[in-house]
Short mmCIF file of C-alpha atoms in Angstrom, two decimals:
data_model
loop_
_atom_site.label_atom_id
_atom_site.label_comp_id
_atom_site.label_asym_id
_atom_site.label_seq_id
_atom_site.Cartn_x
_atom_site.Cartn_y
_atom_site.Cartn_z
CA UNK A 1 125.27 46.20 97.23
CA UNK A 2 124.81 49.56 98.63
CA UNK A 3 126.52 52.87 98.29
CA UNK A 4 128.13 54.44 101.27
CA UNK A 5 128.12 58.28 101.78
CA UNK A 6 129.27 61.17 103.59
CA UNK A 7 126.59 63.91 104.02
CA UNK A 8 127.41 67.36 105.25
CA UNK A 9 124.63 69.33 106.98
CA UNK A 10 124.83 73.47 107.70
CA UNK A 11 123.04 74.38 110.63
CA UNK A 12 120.99 77.28 110.21
CA UNK A 13 121.13 78.64 113.53
CA UNK A 14 117.81 77.72 114.83
CA UNK A 15 118.17 74.23 115.55
CA UNK A 16 117.51 73.04 111.66
CA UNK A 17 119.67 71.52 109.24
CA UNK A 18 120.09 71.80 105.44
CA UNK A 19 122.14 69.26 103.57
CA UNK A 20 124.59 71.08 101.39
CA UNK A 21 127.23 68.29 100.18
CA UNK A 22 127.05 64.43 99.64
CA UNK A 23 130.40 62.20 99.03
CA UNK A 24 130.62 58.47 98.17
CA UNK A 25 132.20 56.67 101.26
CA UNK A 26 132.94 53.16 99.87
CA UNK A 27 129.87 50.48 101.03
CA UNK A 28 129.41 50.86 104.94
CA UNK A 29 130.45 53.92 106.45
CA UNK A 30 130.39 53.53 110.53
CA UNK A 31 132.41 56.17 112.09
CA UNK A 32 133.69 59.56 111.86
CA UNK A 33 136.27 61.97 113.12
CA UNK A 34 136.31 65.72 113.06
CA UNK A 35 140.14 67.70 113.27
CA UNK A 36 141.90 70.25 111.34
CA UNK A 37 143.83 68.27 109.97
CA UNK A 38 146.03 70.68 107.57
CA UNK A 39 146.12 73.34 109.92
CA UNK A 40 144.19 76.06 108.05
CA UNK A 41 141.85 76.90 111.05
CA UNK A 42 138.97 74.70 109.18
CA UNK A 43 137.46 71.49 110.41
CA UNK A 44 138.09 68.61 108.23
CA UNK A 45 136.25 65.32 108.26
CA UNK A 46 137.62 61.47 108.68
CA UNK A 47 135.47 58.49 108.17
CA UNK A 48 136.14 55.11 108.35
CA UNK A 49 134.31 52.58 106.02
CA UNK A 50 133.70 49.02 107.51
CA UNK A 51 133.48 47.45 104.36
CA UNK A 52 131.64 44.08 103.66
CA UNK A 53 132.63 41.05 106.26
CA UNK A 54 131.61 38.56 104.03
CA UNK A 55 133.24 39.67 100.88
CA UNK A 56 136.82 40.02 100.88
CA UNK A 57 137.16 42.52 98.26
CA UNK A 58 135.28 44.66 100.21
CA UNK A 59 137.80 45.32 103.07
CA UNK A 60 136.89 48.94 103.56
CA UNK A 61 139.12 51.94 104.59
CA UNK A 62 139.27 55.47 105.35
CA UNK A 63 138.24 58.55 103.84
CA UNK A 64 139.47 62.01 104.57
CA UNK A 65 137.77 64.91 103.43
CA UNK A 66 139.78 68.43 103.64
CA UNK A 67 137.24 71.51 104.08
CA UNK A 68 137.70 74.25 101.49
CA UNK A 69 136.55 78.02 101.65
CA UNK A 70 132.75 78.52 102.29
CA UNK A 71 132.33 75.36 103.99
CA UNK A 72 132.85 72.96 100.77
CA UNK A 73 135.17 70.21 100.66
CA UNK A 74 137.63 68.43 98.54
CA UNK A 75 136.73 65.37 97.21
CA UNK A 76 137.52 62.42 99.70
CA UNK A 77 141.15 60.87 99.77
CA UNK A 78 140.82 56.95 100.58
CA UNK A 79 143.38 55.15 102.66
CA UNK A 80 143.67 51.37 103.24
CA UNK A 81 143.47 50.45 106.92
CA UNK A 82 143.94 46.44 107.61
CA UNK A 83 140.28 44.96 106.93
CA UNK A 84 136.86 45.89 108.53
CA UNK A 85 137.89 49.10 110.54
CA UNK A 86 135.49 50.11 112.51
CA UNK A 87 136.48 53.20 114.61
CA UNK A 88 138.32 56.38 114.21
CA UNK A 89 140.24 59.16 116.47
CA UNK A 90 142.24 62.29 115.70
CA UNK A 91 144.78 63.61 118.00
CA UNK A 92 148.67 64.37 118.16
CA UNK A 93 150.36 61.23 119.01
CA UNK A 94 153.67 61.71 118.04
CA UNK A 95 154.09 65.04 119.68
CA UNK A 96 154.54 67.11 116.38
CA UNK A 97 151.77 69.22 116.65
CA UNK A 98 149.98 67.87 113.90
CA UNK A 99 146.79 65.84 114.27
CA UNK A 100 147.09 61.94 113.75
CA UNK A 101 145.01 59.22 112.71
CA UNK A 102 144.25 55.86 115.47
CA UNK A 103 141.95 53.50 113.26
CA UNK A 104 140.41 50.15 114.94
CA UNK A 105 140.58 47.62 112.70
CA UNK A 106 141.67 44.04 112.29
CA UNK A 107 144.53 41.87 110.11
CA UNK A 108 143.80 38.65 109.01
CA UNK A 109 146.34 35.98 110.05
CA UNK A 110 147.16 32.80 107.70
CA UNK A 111 143.86 31.04 108.49
CA UNK A 112 141.94 33.78 107.93
CA UNK A 113 140.96 34.69 111.04
CA UNK A 114 141.11 38.76 112.22
CA UNK A 115 143.11 39.93 114.70
CA UNK A 116 142.58 43.12 116.32
CA UNK A 117 145.01 45.74 115.06
CA UNK A 118 145.15 49.59 115.67
CA UNK A 119 146.43 51.22 112.39
CA UNK A 120 148.30 54.74 113.32
CA UNK A 121 148.72 57.11 110.51
CA UNK A 122 150.97 59.99 111.16
CA UNK A 123 150.04 63.90 109.68
CA UNK A 124 153.24 64.06 107.57
CA UNK A 125 152.00 67.60 106.45
CA UNK A 126 149.02 69.53 105.60
CA UNK A 127 146.27 66.70 105.79
CA UNK A 128 148.49 63.70 103.89
CA UNK A 129 149.29 60.51 105.27
CA UNK A 130 151.49 57.61 104.45
CA UNK A 131 151.37 53.89 105.37
CA UNK A 132 150.15 53.19 108.60
CA UNK A 133 151.58 51.69 111.56
CA UNK A 134 150.12 48.89 112.92
CA UNK A 135 149.63 47.65 116.49
CA UNK A 136 148.18 44.60 117.45
CA UNK A 137 145.46 44.58 120.04
CA UNK A 138 142.45 42.29 121.13
CA UNK A 139 139.86 40.60 118.74
CA UNK A 140 136.88 42.71 117.77
CA UNK A 141 137.96 46.48 117.86
CA UNK A 142 134.89 48.80 117.28
CA UNK A 143 135.59 52.47 119.15
CA UNK A 144 138.47 54.09 120.16
CA UNK A 145 139.16 57.19 121.71
CA UNK A 146 142.46 59.49 122.73
CA UNK A 147 142.84 60.89 125.75
CA UNK A 148 145.71 61.20 128.58
CA UNK A 149 144.53 58.67 130.88
CA UNK A 150 147.21 59.18 133.50
CA UNK A 151 147.66 62.63 133.17
CA UNK A 152 151.41 62.58 132.08
CA UNK A 153 150.94 65.12 129.15
CA UNK A 154 151.35 62.42 126.68
CA UNK A 155 148.08 61.13 124.41
CA UNK A 156 146.79 57.76 125.12
CA UNK A 157 144.22 55.27 123.36
CA UNK A 158 141.27 53.50 124.51
CA UNK A 159 139.76 50.86 122.30
CA UNK A 160 136.82 48.89 123.10
CA UNK A 161 136.14 45.40 122.02
CA UNK A 162 132.61 44.18 120.50
CA UNK A 163 131.09 40.56 119.61
CA UNK A 164 131.23 38.52 123.07
CA UNK A 165 134.65 39.65 124.48
CA UNK A 166 134.62 41.93 127.65
CA UNK A 167 137.29 44.48 128.07
CA UNK A 168 138.91 47.59 126.63
CA UNK A 169 142.32 47.99 125.63
CA UNK A 170 144.02 50.69 127.27
CA UNK A 171 147.43 51.88 125.47
CA UNK A 172 149.71 54.67 127.23
CA UNK A 173 151.43 56.53 125.34
CA UNK A 174 155.23 57.34 125.20
CA UNK A 175 154.38 60.68 123.41
CA UNK A 176 156.46 59.95 120.37
CA UNK A 177 154.02 57.59 118.48
CA UNK A 178 155.19 54.24 119.98
CA UNK A 179 152.85 52.79 122.88
CA UNK A 180 153.27 51.12 126.17
CA UNK A 181 151.86 47.15 126.14
CA UNK A 182 148.07 47.37 126.28
CA UNK A 183 146.09 46.88 129.33
CA UNK A 184 142.87 44.97 129.49
CA UNK A 185 140.27 46.48 131.36
CA UNK A 186 137.00 44.16 132.04
CA UNK A 187 133.87 46.38 131.42
CA UNK A 188 130.82 43.89 130.47
CA UNK A 189 130.34 41.96 127.43
CA UNK A 190 130.65 43.30 123.86
CA UNK A 191 131.44 46.85 125.01
CA UNK A 192 130.82 49.43 121.87
CA UNK A 193 130.60 53.02 122.00
CA UNK A 194 132.69 55.03 124.43
CA UNK A 195 132.49 58.96 125.49
CA UNK A 196 135.20 60.74 127.77
CA UNK A 197 134.46 62.81 130.39
CA UNK A 198 135.02 64.43 134.14
CA UNK A 199 131.89 62.70 135.48
CA UNK A 200 132.93 63.63 139.10
CA UNK A 201 134.43 67.07 138.50
CA UNK A 202 138.27 65.93 139.91
CA UNK A 203 140.26 66.93 136.50
CA UNK A 204 140.64 63.42 135.25
CA UNK A 205 139.40 61.81 132.42
CA UNK A 206 136.72 59.01 133.48
CA UNK A 207 135.07 56.65 130.70
CA UNK A 208 131.28 55.92 129.64
CA UNK A 209 130.86 52.56 127.92
CA UNK A 210 127.94 51.06 126.12
CA UNK A 211 127.69 47.26 126.23
CA UNK A 212 125.61 44.49 126.57
CA UNK A 213 124.54 42.29 129.14
CA UNK A 214 124.88 39.28 127.26
CA UNK A 215 126.86 38.77 123.70
CA UNK A 216 123.42 37.88 122.11
CA UNK A 217 121.15 39.52 119.56
CA UNK A 218 118.31 39.58 122.30
CA UNK A 219 120.84 40.81 125.39
CA UNK A 220 119.74 43.55 126.99
CA UNK A 221 122.23 46.83 127.20
CA UNK A 222 123.43 49.04 129.70
CA UNK A 223 126.05 52.00 130.26
CA UNK A 224 129.18 51.34 132.52
CA UNK A 225 131.07 54.71 133.66
CA UNK A 226 134.45 54.16 134.95
CA UNK A 227 136.08 57.04 137.08
CA UNK A 228 139.58 57.69 136.68
CA UNK A 229 141.52 57.13 140.04
CA UNK A 230 144.95 57.18 140.89
CA UNK A 231 146.67 54.13 140.06
CA UNK A 232 149.28 53.11 142.32
CA UNK A 233 151.96 50.10 141.90
CA UNK A 234 151.54 47.19 140.00
CA UNK A 235 148.32 45.05 139.58
CA UNK A 236 147.45 42.90 142.57
CA UNK A 237 147.55 38.87 142.26
CA UNK A 238 144.60 37.25 143.45
CA UNK A 239 145.22 33.52 144.57
CA UNK A 240 143.15 30.80 146.18
CA UNK A 241 143.37 31.40 149.68
CA UNK A 242 143.58 27.86 150.57
CA UNK A 243 146.00 26.79 147.87
CA UNK A 244 147.64 29.68 147.30
CA UNK A 245 147.91 28.56 143.42
CA UNK A 246 147.88 31.23 141.06
CA UNK A 247 144.94 30.59 138.50
CA UNK A 248 141.29 30.76 138.62
CA UNK A 249 138.91 30.99 141.78
CA UNK A 250 135.10 30.46 142.64
CA UNK A 251 132.45 32.80 143.24
CA UNK A 252 131.95 32.96 147.22
CA UNK A 253 135.46 31.49 147.72
CA UNK A 254 138.33 32.94 150.26
CA UNK A 255 140.87 34.57 147.91
CA UNK A 256 144.01 36.45 148.98
CA UNK A 257 145.71 39.55 147.01
CA UNK A 258 149.10 40.13 146.85
CA UNK A 259 150.53 43.50 145.94
CA UNK A 260 153.14 45.72 147.03
CA UNK A 261 151.13 48.55 147.94
CA UNK A 262 148.56 47.05 149.68
CA UNK A 263 148.40 48.58 153.95
CA UNK A 264 146.65 47.72 156.80
CA UNK A 265 147.50 51.63 157.90
CA UNK A 266 149.03 54.54 156.63
CA UNK A 267 148.27 56.98 154.17
CA UNK A 268 146.94 54.71 151.68
CA UNK A 269 145.22 52.15 153.79
CA UNK A 270 143.21 49.59 152.23
CA UNK A 271 139.54 50.67 152.87
CA UNK A 272 137.37 48.59 150.54
CA UNK A 273 137.71 45.87 148.12
CA UNK A 274 135.55 46.26 145.07
CA UNK A 275 134.47 43.78 142.44
CA UNK A 276 133.47 44.32 138.96
CA UNK A 277 132.71 41.31 137.14
CA UNK A 278 132.12 40.10 133.32
CA UNK A 279 128.82 40.85 133.28
CA UNK A 280 128.96 44.72 134.13
CA UNK A 281 127.82 44.03 137.79
CA UNK A 282 129.64 45.55 140.80
CA UNK A 283 130.03 44.15 144.24
CA UNK A 284 131.55 44.97 147.55
CA UNK A 285 133.64 42.48 148.67
CA UNK A 286 133.91 41.00 152.67
CA UNK A 287 137.56 42.12 153.66
CA UNK A 288 138.64 39.33 156.42
CA UNK A 289 142.40 40.46 156.89
CA UNK A 290 145.02 42.93 155.67
CA UNK A 291 148.48 42.53 156.29
CA UNK A 292 151.57 44.55 154.41
CA UNK A 293 151.22 43.34 151.06
CA UNK A 294 148.59 41.12 151.12
CA UNK A 295 144.62 41.31 151.87
CA UNK A 296 142.46 37.94 152.30
CA UNK A 297 138.63 38.85 151.09
CA UNK A 298 136.17 37.17 149.75
CA UNK A 299 134.81 36.69 145.90
CA UNK A 300 131.08 37.98 146.01
CA UNK A 301 128.72 34.93 145.51
CA UNK A 302 126.68 36.02 142.87
CA UNK A 303 129.56 37.11 140.45
CA UNK A 304 129.54 36.05 136.94
CA UNK A 305 132.06 33.81 135.31
CA UNK A 306 134.64 35.22 133.11
CA UNK A 307 137.21 37.75 133.65
CA UNK A 308 136.37 40.24 136.24
CA UNK A 309 138.77 43.07 137.92
CA UNK A 310 139.19 43.19 141.70
CA UNK A 311 139.87 47.25 142.78
CA UNK A 312 141.54 47.83 146.14
CA UNK A 313 140.78 51.48 147.42
CA UNK A 314 143.25 53.12 149.95
CA UNK A 315 141.91 55.95 152.56
CA UNK A 316 143.72 58.69 150.19
CA UNK A 317 141.69 57.55 147.04
CA UNK A 318 143.48 55.48 145.40
CA UNK A 319 143.22 52.72 143.74
CA UNK A 320 145.18 49.71 142.61
CA UNK A 321 143.47 46.70 140.24
CA UNK A 322 143.77 42.88 139.82
CA UNK A 323 142.20 40.96 136.48
CA UNK A 324 140.55 38.23 138.19
CA UNK A 325 139.22 34.85 136.09
CA UNK A 326 136.08 33.29 137.55
CA UNK A 327 134.97 29.73 137.19
CA UNK A 328 132.48 27.72 139.00
CA UNK A 329 134.77 25.33 140.59
CA UNK A 330 138.51 26.10 141.83
CA UNK A 331 139.17 23.72 144.81
CA UNK A 332 141.72 24.50 147.44
CA UNK A 333 142.45 22.91 150.52
CA UNK A 334 143.71 24.92 153.79
CA UNK A 335 146.89 23.86 155.08
CA UNK A 336 149.35 24.97 158.41
CA UNK A 337 152.99 25.18 158.26
CA UNK A 338 155.37 24.85 155.48
CA UNK A 339 154.86 21.15 154.96
CA UNK A 340 151.11 21.27 153.50
CA UNK A 341 149.84 19.82 156.57
CA UNK A 342 146.13 19.66 156.54
CA UNK A 343 144.27 22.21 158.46
CA UNK A 344 141.60 19.58 159.46
CA UNK A 345 139.46 17.51 162.29
CA UNK A 346 139.20 14.18 163.00
CA UNK A 347 135.73 13.38 164.43
CA UNK A 348 135.49 9.51 166.42
CA UNK A 349 132.31 8.12 167.09
CA UNK A 350 132.17 5.03 169.49
CA UNK A 351 129.95 2.41 169.82
CA UNK A 352 127.85 4.31 172.34
CA UNK A 353 127.30 7.09 169.94
CA UNK A 354 130.06 9.87 171.46
CA UNK A 355 131.81 11.78 169.67
CA UNK A 356 135.28 12.74 170.43
CA UNK A 357 137.01 15.99 167.79
CA UNK A 358 140.69 16.04 167.10
CA UNK A 359 143.23 18.22 164.85
CA UNK A 360 145.71 16.30 162.38
CA UNK A 361 148.08 19.03 163.43
CA UNK A 362 149.53 21.32 166.47
CA UNK A 363 151.52 24.40 165.70
CA UNK A 364 153.95 25.91 168.27
CA UNK A 365 156.09 28.86 167.27
CA UNK A 366 159.04 26.59 165.81
CA UNK A 367 156.75 25.23 163.34
CA UNK A 368 153.80 22.67 163.03
CA UNK A 369 153.67 18.88 163.29
CA UNK A 370 151.37 16.07 162.23
CA UNK A 371 149.29 14.78 165.23
CA UNK A 372 148.68 11.03 164.03
CA UNK A 373 145.14 9.86 163.43
CA UNK A 374 143.60 6.89 165.34
CA UNK A 375 141.75 4.79 163.09
CA UNK A 376 140.35 2.89 166.84
CA UNK A 377 138.66 -0.34 166.76
CA UNK A 378 136.25 -1.76 164.60
CA UNK A 379 133.06 -0.72 166.34
CA UNK A 380 134.42 2.99 165.95
CA UNK A 381 133.66 5.42 163.09
CA UNK A 382 136.34 8.07 161.99
CA UNK A 383 135.64 10.92 159.75
CA UNK A 384 138.18 13.35 158.30
CA UNK A 385 137.00 16.89 158.28
CA UNK A 386 138.77 18.99 155.47
CA UNK A 387 138.42 22.43 155.04
CA UNK A 388 138.17 24.01 151.88
CA UNK A 389 137.27 26.75 149.50
CA UNK A 390 135.85 27.11 146.11
CA UNK A 391 134.43 23.63 145.71
CA UNK A 392 130.82 24.38 147.52
CA UNK A 393 129.30 24.42 143.71
CA UNK A 394 130.27 20.90 142.85
CA UNK A 395 128.19 17.98 143.49
CA UNK A 396 128.73 15.99 146.03
CA UNK A 397 128.91 12.69 143.11
CA UNK A 398 131.74 15.22 141.49
CA UNK A 399 134.04 14.86 144.38
CA UNK A 400 136.74 12.23 145.37
CA UNK A 401 139.69 11.67 147.48
CA UNK A 402 142.83 10.19 147.41
CA UNK A 403 144.15 8.88 150.06
CA UNK A 404 146.85 6.30 150.83
CA UNK A 405 146.64 4.85 147.21
CA UNK A 406 142.60 4.47 147.73
CA UNK A 407 139.63 6.36 146.45
CA UNK A 408 137.05 7.23 148.63
CA UNK A 409 133.84 9.02 148.43
CA UNK A 410 132.51 11.91 150.40
CA UNK A 411 129.70 11.96 153.17
CA UNK A 412 129.54 15.45 152.78
CA UNK A 413 130.41 18.66 150.52
CA UNK A 414 129.44 21.84 150.79
CA UNK A 415 129.37 24.96 152.94
CA UNK A 416 131.29 24.55 156.49
CA UNK A 417 128.42 26.78 158.16
CA UNK A 418 130.22 29.28 160.21
CA UNK A 419 132.24 31.31 158.09
CA UNK A 420 131.89 33.04 155.16
CA UNK A 421 133.44 31.09 151.86
CA UNK A 422 134.66 27.98 154.02
CA UNK A 423 133.74 24.65 152.64
CA UNK A 424 133.89 21.49 154.12
CA UNK A 425 134.77 18.11 152.82
CA UNK A 426 133.83 14.88 155.22
CA UNK A 427 134.90 11.53 154.31
CA UNK A 428 134.90 8.30 156.65
CA UNK A 429 138.39 6.97 157.05
CA UNK A 430 138.54 2.66 156.37
CA UNK A 431 140.38 0.22 158.86
CA UNK A 432 142.35 -0.66 156.01
CA UNK A 433 144.40 2.73 156.48
CA UNK A 434 145.50 1.86 159.36
CA UNK A 435 149.72 2.17 159.92
CA UNK A 436 149.80 4.27 156.25
CA UNK A 437 152.27 7.15 157.95
CA UNK A 438 152.30 9.91 156.30
CA UNK A 439 150.14 9.59 153.38
CA UNK A 440 148.79 12.38 150.60
CA UNK A 441 145.19 13.73 150.60
CA UNK A 442 144.26 14.51 146.76
CA UNK A 443 141.12 16.03 146.81
CA UNK A 444 139.34 16.14 143.21
CA UNK A 445 136.16 18.13 142.42
CA UNK A 446 134.67 18.60 139.00
CA UNK A 447 137.50 17.37 137.32
CA UNK A 448 140.15 20.10 138.61
CA UNK A 449 142.71 18.74 141.62
CA UNK A 450 142.95 20.70 144.50
CA UNK A 451 146.33 21.26 146.24
CA UNK A 452 147.66 17.95 147.86
CA UNK A 453 147.78 17.82 151.71
CA UNK A 454 149.73 15.64 154.52
CA UNK A 455 148.29 13.71 156.98
CA UNK A 456 149.35 10.71 159.20
CA UNK A 457 147.67 7.79 160.20
CA UNK A 458 148.94 5.46 162.81
#
């Protein structure tokens, strides 16, 4: 087993460096921070030893080296910091004027699974630290930074989570060493290092994150830059625009976003919807309509599956966020009125191959009522055309309809062809359904049930 070390190099003023001191630092030192921990005017060094992931006895820790006169350092003082810590940052987290330490680490549960944890070491005095305060976060933390994200004068924490995860954890500080519940910000698969700078010159801290396009060893890497814009109001909730059921949505589907700050006009009128997917790709979404507190928009057709983030940009530069889970198929059937009447059409073809198209419902200012479907004579064919979204990725063989106790297979499943994001399901109605009256139509696509809708059959 190798021995880790901390090596101090002094600069010679010409771009060269000379080794001054070497100190032991566990078996696997991975990151460090510089801060004047004992407030003597000299920078001190904090090093994280990640230990050995395959050996329970080598869980790693934190080493603190206090500087002394002449550029030398005292022997390291070590602190336990959970299991296999990975990143460290220094800053005054409780407002007492002394730099504290925040360590991205893990703690093992009863089954041995490493749960992500923040170990907060408060500076007691002169660079000494007591037992850490442990804060649960997402699994796989690797890097941590301290900055004032929301410009309230209180330091906040940002943690990246590696190894197949796809988000940052942002914990806004309360100023007393405690933090608000973490917020997850998707930034692509396996984010690793992160850095903070004001990239656009607006006085707000922005983020640069090094991540990979996939979770494997052979994945390609990239850097994501997140600009800090004023966030207003609670997150926007995105739902399937056909079902209005909260949950996952599909690529290319029509969705509705709900948030109290969304507005069609005024100082913060919605100007653009952007989308950031789980692979780190960015898109601009099509907006169909905007009302007070609601926007109907389209999920980009080529987004990666997994957790993404929608960004709703106001004309005043404000931004509202919303997390969106993307799955291959998430069927929703469009309805009219308040009683789940299908927003559908009926195409009747007679013996002379002449077609008549009617609707399954009619609406007035007082509400919507069903229009009974006439299944006609034995020589006529009657097709029900349902309009949906989030279903086009399903194979036709994966789609079934339950109508009046009968299981039917569709004649067509796919894009409607005229409106972006709108899908269509065509199914022939058998004459045995005559006289059924009000029936429920239940569509199942790729094993997922859509919202049930109603039709009436004479």
